[in-house]
């Protein structure tokens, strides 16, 4: 943990103006960090229990190819609180050392990776069979909406983030259109789940999306978003990831198509063997017989 304020702000590219807009003293933030450090072992325990119970060795049920997990570090928790209070002060203004776990919904993060985008439907159906998706439990007021007496429910509606032009029909039967967003640089499906008293964020994306996302997160997000060169390059990678997903889905559909009439690449060369070229013998023309233009035309036509 970086305990020096100036060093912390410089490391996370937070300006002094942003820090002041968050309207929270460094001492208050350090009190939260100290409290959270004591809770980290319990967070790891909850994360491991979630994976063991719901994800591990359940590929056929979840539709997942693989998964990744993480528990927030104290540094990233403090950074998150500063940025959230800066971006939406009204929502986070009552956040304190005693209640911050009711405000931060991604203390535990789980990333589910799909081989094909269409496999998301399998995962979604699996998840809603284990976590109640009831709009009356949705989190709008972080303090008032925290259900002390209830667990294993979706605390927010599932949200889809995709690029304009992406094939979105696979989501429309399961998720309200208001929660399907066009994002210039982002693809993922997000869930906020309440599990063992803690909010768990689950993101689902394809392997192609994960590859681009990891590079983007490492280089651009969140500290270099204003760099036009890096942003443009990130967008190009995102387009390639989207094309990779489209090709993978098409490739999967090809498996259901009969290959009886399919011609491989070599067959386009072998087709020439089917043609028999007739060798015609041409007799020489006696030029003495051609005396007029009409004679020449007649000779060309007949020969």
PDB file of C-alpha atoms in Angstrom:
ATOM      1  CA  UNK A   1       0.000   0.000   0.000  1.00  0.00           C
ATOM      2  CA  UNK A   2       1.280   3.486  -0.920  1.00  0.00           C
ATOM      3  CA  UNK A   3       0.764   5.571   2.207  1.00  0.00           C
ATOM      4  CA  UNK A   4       2.153   8.852   0.880  1.00  0.00           C
ATOM      5  CA  UNK A   5      -0.645  10.943  -0.656  1.00  0.00           C
ATOM      6  CA  UNK A   6       1.405  12.699  -3.342  1.00  0.00           C
ATOM      7  CA  UNK A   7       3.067   9.482  -4.402  1.00  0.00           C
ATOM      8  CA  UNK A   8      -0.321   7.740  -4.543  1.00  0.00           C
ATOM      9  CA  UNK A   9      -1.921  10.457  -6.693  1.00  0.00           C
ATOM     10  CA  UNK A  10       1.046  10.466  -9.047  1.00  0.00           C
ATOM     11  CA  UNK A  11       1.053   6.668  -9.371  1.00  0.00           C
ATOM     12  CA  UNK A  12      -2.660   6.522 -10.277  1.00  0.00           C
ATOM     13  CA  UNK A  13      -2.625   9.720 -12.384  1.00  0.00           C
ATOM     14  CA  UNK A  14      -5.132  11.496 -10.115  1.00  0.00           C
ATOM     15  CA  UNK A  15      -4.835  15.255 -10.208  1.00  0.00           C
ATOM     16  CA  UNK A  16      -5.050  17.423  -7.113  1.00  0.00           C
ATOM     17  CA  UNK A  17      -8.297  18.879  -8.474  1.00  0.00           C
ATOM     18  CA  UNK A  18      -9.814  15.390  -8.801  1.00  0.00           C
ATOM     19  CA  UNK A  19      -8.732  14.506  -5.291  1.00  0.00           C
ATOM     20  CA  UNK A  20     -10.336  17.651  -3.913  1.00  0.00           C
ATOM     21  CA  UNK A  21     -13.531  16.977  -5.901  1.00  0.00           C
ATOM     22  CA  UNK A  22     -13.786  13.594  -4.179  1.00  0.00           C
ATOM     23  CA  UNK A  23     -14.152  15.554  -0.914  1.00  0.00           C
ATOM     24  CA  UNK A  24     -12.641  12.909   1.330  1.00  0.00           C
ATOM     25  CA  UNK A  25      -9.578  13.431   3.499  1.00  0.00           C
ATOM     26  CA  UNK A  26      -6.468  11.338   3.072  1.00  0.00           C
ATOM     27  CA  UNK A  27      -6.853  10.233   6.696  1.00  0.00           C
ATOM     28  CA  UNK A  28     -10.365   8.898   5.982  1.00  0.00           C
ATOM     29  CA  UNK A  29      -9.115   7.021   2.948  1.00  0.00           C
ATOM     30  CA  UNK A  30      -6.253   5.494   4.911  1.00  0.00           C
ATOM     31  CA  UNK A  31      -8.720   4.378   7.594  1.00  0.00           C
ATOM     32  CA  UNK A  32     -10.686   2.541   4.884  1.00  0.00           C
ATOM     33  CA  UNK A  33      -7.490   0.988   3.511  1.00  0.00           C
ATOM     34  CA  UNK A  34      -6.466  -0.189   6.977  1.00  0.00           C
ATOM     35  CA  UNK A  35      -9.878  -1.723   7.649  1.00  0.00           C
ATOM     36  CA  UNK A  36      -9.939  -3.425   4.259  1.00  0.00           C
ATOM     37  CA  UNK A  37      -6.471  -4.959   4.686  1.00  0.00           C
ATOM     38  CA  UNK A  38      -7.820  -6.873   7.671  1.00  0.00           C
ATOM     39  CA  UNK A  39     -10.725  -8.179   5.586  1.00  0.00           C
ATOM     40  CA  UNK A  40      -8.709  -9.404   2.602  1.00  0.00           C
ATOM     41  CA  UNK A  41      -8.299 -13.018   3.861  1.00  0.00           C
ATOM     42  CA  UNK A  42     -12.090 -13.259   4.186  1.00  0.00           C
ATOM     43  CA  UNK A  43     -12.506 -11.873   0.639  1.00  0.00           C
ATOM     44  CA  UNK A  44     -10.193 -14.559  -0.711  1.00  0.00           C
ATOM     45  CA  UNK A  45     -12.184 -17.165   1.171  1.00  0.00           C
ATOM     46  CA  UNK A  46     -15.476 -15.954  -0.339  1.00  0.00           C
ATOM     47  CA  UNK A  47     -13.912 -15.829  -3.810  1.00  0.00           C
ATOM     48  CA  UNK A  48     -12.600 -19.387  -3.532  1.00  0.00           C
ATOM     49  CA  UNK A  49     -15.957 -20.636  -2.238  1.00  0.00           C
ATOM     50  CA  UNK A  50     -17.782 -19.011  -5.167  1.00  0.00           C
ATOM     51  CA  UNK A  51     -15.452 -20.676  -7.673  1.00  0.00           C
ATOM     52  CA  UNK A  52     -15.594 -24.066  -5.980  1.00  0.00           C
ATOM     53  CA  UNK A  53     -19.375 -24.063  -5.711  1.00  0.00           C
ATOM     54  CA  UNK A  54     -20.409 -22.492  -9.001  1.00  0.00           C
ATOM     55  CA  UNK A  55     -17.597 -22.501 -11.576  1.00  0.00           C
ATOM     56  CA  UNK A  56     -14.866 -25.082 -11.128  1.00  0.00           C
ATOM     57  CA  UNK A  57     -15.265 -28.314 -13.141  1.00  0.00           C
ATOM     58  CA  UNK A  58     -18.673 -27.187 -14.432  1.00  0.00           C
ATOM     59  CA  UNK A  59     -17.744 -26.301 -18.030  1.00  0.00           C
ATOM     60  CA  UNK A  60     -20.723 -28.117 -19.557  1.00  0.00           C
ATOM     61  CA  UNK A  61     -23.158 -26.345 -17.243  1.00  0.00           C
ATOM     62  CA  UNK A  62     -21.657 -22.861 -17.482  1.00  0.00           C
ATOM     63  CA  UNK A  63     -20.574 -22.837 -21.127  1.00  0.00           C
ATOM     64  CA  UNK A  64     -17.268 -21.297 -20.033  1.00  0.00           C
ATOM     65  CA  UNK A  65     -13.961 -22.137 -21.651  1.00  0.00           C
ATOM     66  CA  UNK A  66     -11.968 -20.825 -18.664  1.00  0.00           C
ATOM     67  CA  UNK A  67     -12.047 -18.175 -15.958  1.00  0.00           C
ATOM     68  CA  UNK A  68      -9.916 -15.678 -14.047  1.00  0.00           C
ATOM     69  CA  UNK A  69     -10.405 -14.082 -10.643  1.00  0.00           C
ATOM     70  CA  UNK A  70      -9.032 -11.266  -8.513  1.00  0.00           C
ATOM     71  CA  UNK A  71      -9.635  -9.558  -5.173  1.00  0.00           C
ATOM     72  CA  UNK A  72      -9.096  -5.795  -5.076  1.00  0.00           C
ATOM     73  CA  UNK A  73      -5.928  -4.539  -3.445  1.00  0.00           C
ATOM     74  CA  UNK A  74      -6.166  -1.702  -0.888  1.00  0.00           C
ATOM     75  CA  UNK A  75      -4.523   0.686  -3.391  1.00  0.00           C
ATOM     76  CA  UNK A  76      -7.084  -0.036  -6.106  1.00  0.00           C
ATOM     77  CA  UNK A  77      -9.934   0.202  -3.610  1.00  0.00           C
ATOM     78  CA  UNK A  78      -8.847   3.713  -2.587  1.00  0.00           C
ATOM     79  CA  UNK A  79      -8.350   4.721  -6.202  1.00  0.00           C
ATOM     80  CA  UNK A  80     -11.832   3.432  -7.037  1.00  0.00           C
ATOM     81  CA  UNK A  81     -13.415   5.404  -4.183  1.00  0.00           C
ATOM     82  CA  UNK A  82     -11.699   8.630  -5.253  1.00  0.00           C
ATOM     83  CA  UNK A  83     -12.754   8.233  -8.882  1.00  0.00           C
ATOM     84  CA  UNK A  84     -16.338   7.246  -8.052  1.00  0.00           C
ATOM     85  CA  UNK A  85     -16.820  10.197  -5.708  1.00  0.00           C
ATOM     86  CA  UNK A  86     -15.354  12.472  -8.374  1.00  0.00           C
ATOM     87  CA  UNK A  87     -17.592  11.123 -11.147  1.00  0.00           C
ATOM     88  CA  UNK A  88     -20.817  10.765  -9.138  1.00  0.00           C
ATOM     89  CA  UNK A  89     -20.508  12.494  -5.820  1.00  0.00           C
ATOM     90  CA  UNK A  90     -24.232  12.351  -4.994  1.00  0.00           C
ATOM     91  CA  UNK A  91     -24.318   8.552  -5.130  1.00  0.00           C
ATOM     92  CA  UNK A  92     -21.153   8.050  -3.074  1.00  0.00           C
ATOM     93  CA  UNK A  93     -21.275  11.028  -0.709  1.00  0.00           C
ATOM     94  CA  UNK A  94     -22.306   8.906   2.313  1.00  0.00           C
ATOM     95  CA  UNK A  95     -19.501   6.367   1.852  1.00  0.00           C
ATOM     96  CA  UNK A  96     -17.452   5.904   5.054  1.00  0.00           C
ATOM     97  CA  UNK A  97     -15.089   3.421   6.700  1.00  0.00           C
ATOM     98  CA  UNK A  98     -18.095   1.684   8.242  1.00  0.00           C
ATOM     99  CA  UNK A  99     -20.141   1.122   5.073  1.00  0.00           C
ATOM    100  CA  UNK A 100     -17.809   1.171   2.027  1.00  0.00           C
ATOM    101  CA  UNK A 101     -18.499  -2.507   1.260  1.00  0.00           C
ATOM    102  CA  UNK A 102     -22.110  -1.535   0.514  1.00  0.00           C
ATOM    103  CA  UNK A 103     -20.931   0.942  -2.129  1.00  0.00           C
ATOM    104  CA  UNK A 104     -18.103  -0.882  -3.912  1.00  0.00           C
ATOM    105  CA  UNK A 105     -19.593  -3.672  -6.015  1.00  0.00           C
ATOM    106  CA  UNK A 106     -16.418  -5.179  -7.476  1.00  0.00           C
ATOM    107  CA  UNK A 107     -14.322  -6.051  -4.422  1.00  0.00           C
ATOM    108  CA  UNK A 108     -14.288  -9.594  -5.826  1.00  0.00           C
ATOM    109  CA  UNK A 109     -14.047  -9.901  -9.593  1.00  0.00           C
ATOM    110  CA  UNK A 110     -14.595 -13.004 -11.705  1.00  0.00           C
ATOM    111  CA  UNK A 111     -13.990 -13.098 -15.435  1.00  0.00           C
ATOM    112  CA  UNK A 112     -15.660 -15.902 -17.390  1.00  0.00           C
ATOM    113  CA  UNK A 113     -14.193 -16.584 -20.834  1.00  0.00           C
ATOM    114  CA  UNK A 114     -16.144 -18.063 -23.733  1.00  0.00           C
ATOM    115  CA  UNK A 115     -14.888 -19.784 -26.851  1.00  0.00           C
ATOM    116  CA  UNK A 116     -17.895 -18.626 -28.881  1.00  0.00           C
ATOM    117  CA  UNK A 117     -20.034 -15.567 -28.185  1.00  0.00           C
ATOM    118  CA  UNK A 118     -23.228 -17.617 -28.492  1.00  0.00           C
ATOM    119  CA  UNK A 119     -22.188 -19.714 -25.474  1.00  0.00           C
ATOM    120  CA  UNK A 120     -23.093 -16.711 -23.322  1.00  0.00           C
ATOM    121  CA  UNK A 121     -26.716 -17.898 -23.349  1.00  0.00           C
ATOM    122  CA  UNK A 122     -25.666 -21.110 -21.582  1.00  0.00           C
ATOM    123  CA  UNK A 123     -23.888 -19.126 -18.878  1.00  0.00           C
ATOM    124  CA  UNK A 124     -26.753 -16.666 -18.434  1.00  0.00           C
ATOM    125  CA  UNK A 125     -29.326 -19.423 -17.970  1.00  0.00           C
ATOM    126  CA  UNK A 126     -27.017 -21.135 -15.494  1.00  0.00           C
ATOM    127  CA  UNK A 127     -26.487 -17.959 -13.483  1.00  0.00           C
ATOM    128  CA  UNK A 128     -30.159 -17.016 -13.203  1.00  0.00           C
ATOM    129  CA  UNK A 129     -30.861 -20.526 -11.936  1.00  0.00           C
ATOM    130  CA  UNK A 130     -28.597 -19.789  -8.939  1.00  0.00           C
ATOM    131  CA  UNK A 131     -29.119 -16.046  -8.407  1.00  0.00           C
ATOM    132  CA  UNK A 132     -32.560 -14.493  -8.298  1.00  0.00           C
ATOM    133  CA  UNK A 133     -33.001 -11.748 -10.879  1.00  0.00           C
ATOM    134  CA  UNK A 134     -35.702  -9.638  -9.233  1.00  0.00           C
ATOM    135  CA  UNK A 135     -35.827  -5.915  -9.994  1.00  0.00           C
ATOM    136  CA  UNK A 136     -37.004  -5.195  -6.441  1.00  0.00           C
ATOM    137  CA  UNK A 137     -33.496  -6.099  -5.255  1.00  0.00           C
ATOM    138  CA  UNK A 138     -31.677  -3.770  -7.646  1.00  0.00           C
ATOM    139  CA  UNK A 139     -29.168  -1.399  -6.129  1.00  0.00           C
ATOM    140  CA  UNK A 140     -30.080   2.266  -6.647  1.00  0.00           C
ATOM    141  CA  UNK A 141     -29.483   3.626  -3.160  1.00  0.00           C
ATOM    142  CA  UNK A 142     -26.386   1.822  -1.858  1.00  0.00           C
ATOM    143  CA  UNK A 143     -27.443   2.045   1.789  1.00  0.00           C
ATOM    144  CA  UNK A 144     -31.227   1.659   1.569  1.00  0.00           C
ATOM    145  CA  UNK A 145     -31.114  -1.149  -1.001  1.00  0.00           C
ATOM    146  CA  UNK A 146     -28.574  -3.351   0.756  1.00  0.00           C
ATOM    147  CA  UNK A 147     -30.524  -6.471   1.829  1.00  0.00           C
ATOM    148  CA  UNK A 148     -29.099  -7.620   5.136  1.00  0.00           C
ATOM    149  CA  UNK A 149     -31.542 -10.534   5.289  1.00  0.00           C
ATOM    150  CA  UNK A 150     -31.115 -11.865   1.752  1.00  0.00           C
ATOM    151  CA  UNK A 151     -28.304 -13.367  -0.287  1.00  0.00           C
ATOM    152  CA  UNK A 152     -27.688 -14.882  -3.720  1.00  0.00           C
ATOM    153  CA  UNK A 153     -29.472 -12.365  -5.890  1.00  0.00           C
ATOM    154  CA  UNK A 154     -28.579  -9.974  -8.675  1.00  0.00           C
ATOM    155  CA  UNK A 155     -28.008  -6.531  -7.186  1.00  0.00           C
ATOM    156  CA  UNK A 156     -28.119  -4.848 -10.601  1.00  0.00           C
ATOM    157  CA  UNK A 157     -29.721  -5.785 -13.898  1.00  0.00           C
ATOM    158  CA  UNK A 158     -27.335  -7.663 -16.218  1.00  0.00           C
ATOM    159  CA  UNK A 159     -25.719  -5.221 -18.636  1.00  0.00           C
ATOM    160  CA  UNK A 160     -24.317  -5.814 -22.113  1.00  0.00           C
ATOM    161  CA  UNK A 161     -21.573  -3.602 -23.509  1.00  0.00           C
ATOM    162  CA  UNK A 162     -20.814  -4.082 -27.197  1.00  0.00           C
ATOM    163  CA  UNK A 163     -19.517  -2.163 -30.194  1.00  0.00           C
ATOM    164  CA  UNK A 164     -21.940  -0.531 -32.657  1.00  0.00           C
ATOM    165  CA  UNK A 165     -22.589  -2.995 -35.455  1.00  0.00           C
ATOM    166  CA  UNK A 166     -22.017  -6.119 -33.320  1.00  0.00           C
ATOM    167  CA  UNK A 167     -24.579  -8.909 -33.589  1.00  0.00           C
ATOM    168  CA  UNK A 168     -26.768  -8.300 -30.544  1.00  0.00           C
ATOM    169  CA  UNK A 169     -29.743 -10.575 -31.162  1.00  0.00           C
ATOM    170  CA  UNK A 170     -28.386 -13.243 -28.804  1.00  0.00           C
ATOM    171  CA  UNK A 171     -28.907 -10.832 -25.890  1.00  0.00           C
ATOM    172  CA  UNK A 172     -32.290  -9.302 -26.729  1.00  0.00           C
ATOM    173  CA  UNK A 173     -34.321 -12.351 -25.642  1.00  0.00           C
ATOM    174  CA  UNK A 174     -32.761 -12.295 -22.170  1.00  0.00           C
ATOM    175  CA  UNK A 175     -31.816  -8.715 -21.334  1.00  0.00           C
ATOM    176  CA  UNK A 176     -33.905  -5.554 -21.612  1.00  0.00           C
ATOM    177  CA  UNK A 177     -32.902  -3.268 -24.460  1.00  0.00           C
ATOM    178  CA  UNK A 178     -32.289  -0.448 -21.946  1.00  0.00           C
ATOM    179  CA  UNK A 179     -29.385  -2.484 -20.587  1.00  0.00           C
ATOM    180  CA  UNK A 180     -27.710  -3.220 -23.935  1.00  0.00           C
ATOM    181  CA  UNK A 181     -25.217  -0.449 -24.621  1.00  0.00           C
ATOM    182  CA  UNK A 182     -23.141   0.450 -27.656  1.00  0.00           C
ATOM    183  CA  UNK A 183     -19.592   1.180 -26.546  1.00  0.00           C
ATOM    184  CA  UNK A 184     -16.841   2.382 -28.841  1.00  0.00           C
ATOM    185  CA  UNK A 185     -14.055   0.483 -27.090  1.00  0.00           C
ATOM    186  CA  UNK A 186     -15.691  -2.194 -24.995  1.00  0.00           C
ATOM    187  CA  UNK A 187     -17.320  -5.619 -25.129  1.00  0.00           C
ATOM    188  CA  UNK A 188     -18.497  -7.571 -22.096  1.00  0.00           C
ATOM    189  CA  UNK A 189     -21.575  -8.727 -20.169  1.00  0.00           C
ATOM    190  CA  UNK A 190     -21.667  -7.585 -16.523  1.00  0.00           C
ATOM    191  CA  UNK A 191     -23.398  -9.039 -13.483  1.00  0.00           C
ATOM    192  CA  UNK A 192     -23.365  -7.749  -9.890  1.00  0.00           C
ATOM    193  CA  UNK A 193     -24.223 -10.589  -7.512  1.00  0.00           C
ATOM    194  CA  UNK A 194     -24.682 -10.609  -3.742  1.00  0.00           C
ATOM    195  CA  UNK A 195     -22.949 -13.672  -2.349  1.00  0.00           C
ATOM    196  CA  UNK A 196     -22.029 -14.343   1.275  1.00  0.00           C
ATOM    197  CA  UNK A 197     -22.862 -10.733   2.152  1.00  0.00           C
ATOM    198  CA  UNK A 198     -20.414  -9.289  -0.411  1.00  0.00           C
ATOM    199  CA  UNK A 199     -20.992  -7.954  -3.904  1.00  0.00           C
ATOM    200  CA  UNK A 200     -19.239  -9.976  -6.591  1.00  0.00           C
ATOM    201  CA  UNK A 201     -18.763  -8.637 -10.099  1.00  0.00           C
ATOM    202  CA  UNK A 202     -18.889 -11.240 -12.862  1.00  0.00           C
ATOM    203  CA  UNK A 203     -17.860 -10.298 -16.384  1.00  0.00           C
ATOM    204  CA  UNK A 204     -18.296 -12.605 -19.346  1.00  0.00           C
ATOM    205  CA  UNK A 205     -16.501 -12.160 -22.653  1.00  0.00           C
ATOM    206  CA  UNK A 206     -14.875 -14.232 -25.390  1.00  0.00           C
ATOM    207  CA  UNK A 207     -11.220 -15.185 -25.612  1.00  0.00           C
ATOM    208  CA  UNK A 208     -10.731 -12.680 -28.439  1.00  0.00           C
ATOM    209  CA  UNK A 209     -12.299  -9.906 -26.365  1.00  0.00           C
ATOM    210  CA  UNK A 210     -10.140 -10.861 -23.392  1.00  0.00           C
ATOM    211  CA  UNK A 211      -6.961 -10.644 -25.453  1.00  0.00           C
ATOM    212  CA  UNK A 212      -7.764  -7.135 -26.644  1.00  0.00           C
ATOM    213  CA  UNK A 213      -9.090  -6.113 -23.225  1.00  0.00           C
ATOM    214  CA  UNK A 214      -5.917  -7.154 -21.429  1.00  0.00           C
ATOM    215  CA  UNK A 215      -3.737  -5.139 -23.793  1.00  0.00           C
ATOM    216  CA  UNK A 216      -6.064  -2.148 -23.575  1.00  0.00           C
ATOM    217  CA  UNK A 217      -6.205  -2.305 -19.787  1.00  0.00           C
ATOM    218  CA  UNK A 218      -2.437  -2.607 -19.507  1.00  0.00           C
ATOM    219  CA  UNK A 219      -1.624   0.285 -21.831  1.00  0.00           C
ATOM    220  CA  UNK A 220      -4.586   2.661 -21.981  1.00  0.00           C
ATOM    221  CA  UNK A 221      -7.101   2.154 -19.158  1.00  0.00           C
ATOM    222  CA  UNK A 222      -7.536   4.089 -16.990  1.00  0.00           C
ATOM    223  CA  UNK A 223      -4.528   6.383 -16.932  1.00  0.00           C
ATOM    224  CA  UNK A 224      -3.905   7.213 -20.609  1.00  0.00           C
ATOM    225  CA  UNK A 225      -7.422   7.569 -22.015  1.00  0.00           C
ATOM    226  CA  UNK A 226      -6.587  11.036 -23.352  1.00  0.00           C
ATOM    227  CA  UNK A 227      -3.682   9.812 -25.496  1.00  0.00           C
ATOM    228  CA  UNK A 228      -5.096   9.956 -29.069  1.00  0.00           C
ATOM    229  CA  UNK A 229      -2.458   7.645 -30.569  1.00  0.00           C
ATOM    230  CA  UNK A 230      -2.949   4.877 -27.998  1.00  0.00           C
ATOM    231  CA  UNK A 231      -6.727   5.269 -28.120  1.00  0.00           C
ATOM    232  CA  UNK A 232      -6.817   4.885 -31.900  1.00  0.00           C
ATOM    233  CA  UNK A 233      -4.567   1.842 -31.797  1.00  0.00           C
ATOM    234  CA  UNK A 234      -6.764   0.322 -29.096  1.00  0.00           C
ATOM    235  CA  UNK A 235      -9.803   0.834 -31.304  1.00  0.00           C
ATOM    236  CA  UNK A 236      -8.089  -0.985 -34.181  1.00  0.00           C
ATOM    237  CA  UNK A 237      -7.347  -3.940 -31.909  1.00  0.00           C
ATOM    238  CA  UNK A 238     -10.965  -3.935 -30.778  1.00  0.00           C
ATOM    239  CA  UNK A 239     -12.163  -4.171 -34.374  1.00  0.00           C
ATOM    240  CA  UNK A 240      -9.858  -7.141 -34.954  1.00  0.00           C
ATOM    241  CA  UNK A 241     -11.214  -8.823 -31.815  1.00  0.00           C
ATOM    242  CA  UNK A 242     -14.773  -8.343 -33.069  1.00  0.00           C
ATOM    243  CA  UNK A 243     -13.881  -9.781 -36.464  1.00  0.00           C
ATOM    244  CA  UNK A 244     -12.221 -12.734 -34.737  1.00  0.00           C
ATOM    245  CA  UNK A 245     -15.448 -13.434 -32.839  1.00  0.00           C
ATOM    246  CA  UNK A 246     -17.529 -13.213 -36.012  1.00  0.00           C
ATOM    247  CA  UNK A 247     -15.187 -15.633 -37.791  1.00  0.00           C
ATOM    248  CA  UNK A 248     -15.239 -18.046 -34.847  1.00  0.00           C
ATOM    249  CA  UNK A 249     -19.044 -18.041 -34.797  1.00  0.00           C
ATOM    250  CA  UNK A 250     -19.162 -18.575 -38.558  1.00  0.00           C
ATOM    251  CA  UNK A 251     -16.642 -21.402 -38.270  1.00  0.00           C
ATOM    252  CA  UNK A 252     -18.825 -23.059 -35.628  1.00  0.00           C
ATOM    253  CA  UNK A 253     -21.886 -22.850 -37.884  1.00  0.00           C
ATOM    254  CA  UNK A 254     -19.916 -24.394 -40.756  1.00  0.00           C
ATOM    255  CA  UNK A 255     -19.647 -27.628 -38.764  1.00  0.00           C
ATOM    256  CA  UNK A 256     -23.387 -28.127 -39.307  1.00  0.00           C
ATOM    257  CA  UNK A 257     -23.160 -27.753 -43.087  1.00  0.00           C
ATOM    258  CA  UNK A 258     -22.696 -30.798 -45.348  1.00  0.00           C
ATOM    259  CA  UNK A 259     -19.298 -30.859 -47.044  1.00  0.00           C
ATOM    260  CA  UNK A 260     -20.397 -33.167 -49.894  1.00  0.00           C
ATOM    261  CA  UNK A 261     -20.454 -30.373 -52.451  1.00  0.00           C
ATOM    262  CA  UNK A 262     -17.526 -28.449 -51.040  1.00  0.00           C
ATOM    263  CA  UNK A 263     -14.522 -28.067 -53.349  1.00  0.00           C
ATOM    264  CA  UNK A 264     -11.186 -27.689 -51.619  1.00  0.00           C
ATOM    265  CA  UNK A 265      -8.505 -25.322 -52.889  1.00  0.00           C
ATOM    266  CA  UNK A 266      -6.662 -28.006 -54.871  1.00  0.00           C
ATOM    267  CA  UNK A 267      -9.819 -28.930 -56.755  1.00  0.00           C
ATOM    268  CA  UNK A 268      -9.786 -25.585 -58.560  1.00  0.00           C
ATOM    269  CA  UNK A 269      -6.491 -26.633 -60.118  1.00  0.00           C
ATOM    270  CA  UNK A 270      -7.569 -30.220 -60.837  1.00  0.00           C
ATOM    271  CA  UNK A 271     -10.642 -28.994 -62.728  1.00  0.00           C
ATOM    272  CA  UNK A 272      -8.395 -28.234 -65.719  1.00  0.00           C
ATOM    273  CA  UNK A 273      -7.869 -31.980 -66.186  1.00  0.00           C
ATOM    274  CA  UNK A 274     -11.545 -32.363 -67.092  1.00  0.00           C
ATOM    275  CA  UNK A 275     -11.172 -30.318 -70.228  1.00  0.00           C
ATOM    276  CA  UNK A 276     -10.022 -31.924 -73.476  1.00  0.00           C
ATOM    277  CA  UNK A 277      -8.567 -29.360 -75.751  1.00  0.00           C
ATOM    278  CA  UNK A 278      -9.069 -30.350 -79.392  1.00  0.00           C
ATOM    279  CA  UNK A 279      -5.969 -29.759 -81.476  1.00  0.00           C
ATOM    280  CA  UNK A 280      -7.091 -28.589 -84.884  1.00  0.00           C
ATOM    281  CA  UNK A 281      -4.903 -28.809 -87.961  1.00  0.00           C
ATOM    282  CA  UNK A 282      -4.897 -25.712 -90.087  1.00  0.00           C
ATOM    283  CA  UNK A 283      -3.951 -25.896 -93.750  1.00  0.00           C
ATOM    284  CA  UNK A 284      -1.800 -23.164 -95.181  1.00  0.00           C
ATOM    285  CA  UNK A 285      -3.493 -20.469 -97.198  1.00  0.00           C
ATOM    286  CA  UNK A 286      -2.515 -20.020-100.810  1.00  0.00           C
ATOM    287  CA  UNK A 287      -2.055 -16.288-101.086  1.00  0.00           C
ATOM    288  CA  UNK A 288      -2.321 -16.486-104.861  1.00  0.00           C
ATOM    289  CA  UNK A 289      -5.996 -17.356-104.466  1.00  0.00           C
ATOM    290  CA  UNK A 290      -6.726 -14.086-102.613  1.00  0.00           C
ATOM    291  CA  UNK A 291      -7.270 -11.370-105.148  1.00  0.00           C
ATOM    292  CA  UNK A 292      -9.877  -9.164-103.476  1.00  0.00           C
ATOM    293  CA  UNK A 293     -10.895  -8.106 -99.930  1.00  0.00           C
ATOM    294  CA  UNK A 294     -13.939 -10.293-100.239  1.00  0.00           C
ATOM    295  CA  UNK A 295     -11.686 -13.291-100.964  1.00  0.00           C
ATOM    296  CA  UNK A 296      -9.702 -12.540 -97.781  1.00  0.00           C
ATOM    297  CA  UNK A 297     -12.832 -12.346 -95.600  1.00  0.00           C
ATOM    298  CA  UNK A 298     -14.170 -15.601 -97.044  1.00  0.00           C
ATOM    299  CA  UNK A 299     -10.830 -17.356 -96.406  1.00  0.00           C
ATOM    300  CA  UNK A 300     -10.713 -16.217 -92.764  1.00  0.00           C
ATOM    301  CA  UNK A 301     -14.258 -17.363 -92.086  1.00  0.00           C
ATOM    302  CA  UNK A 302     -13.850 -20.796 -93.683  1.00  0.00           C
ATOM    303  CA  UNK A 303     -10.473 -21.532 -92.146  1.00  0.00           C
TER     304      UNK A 303
END
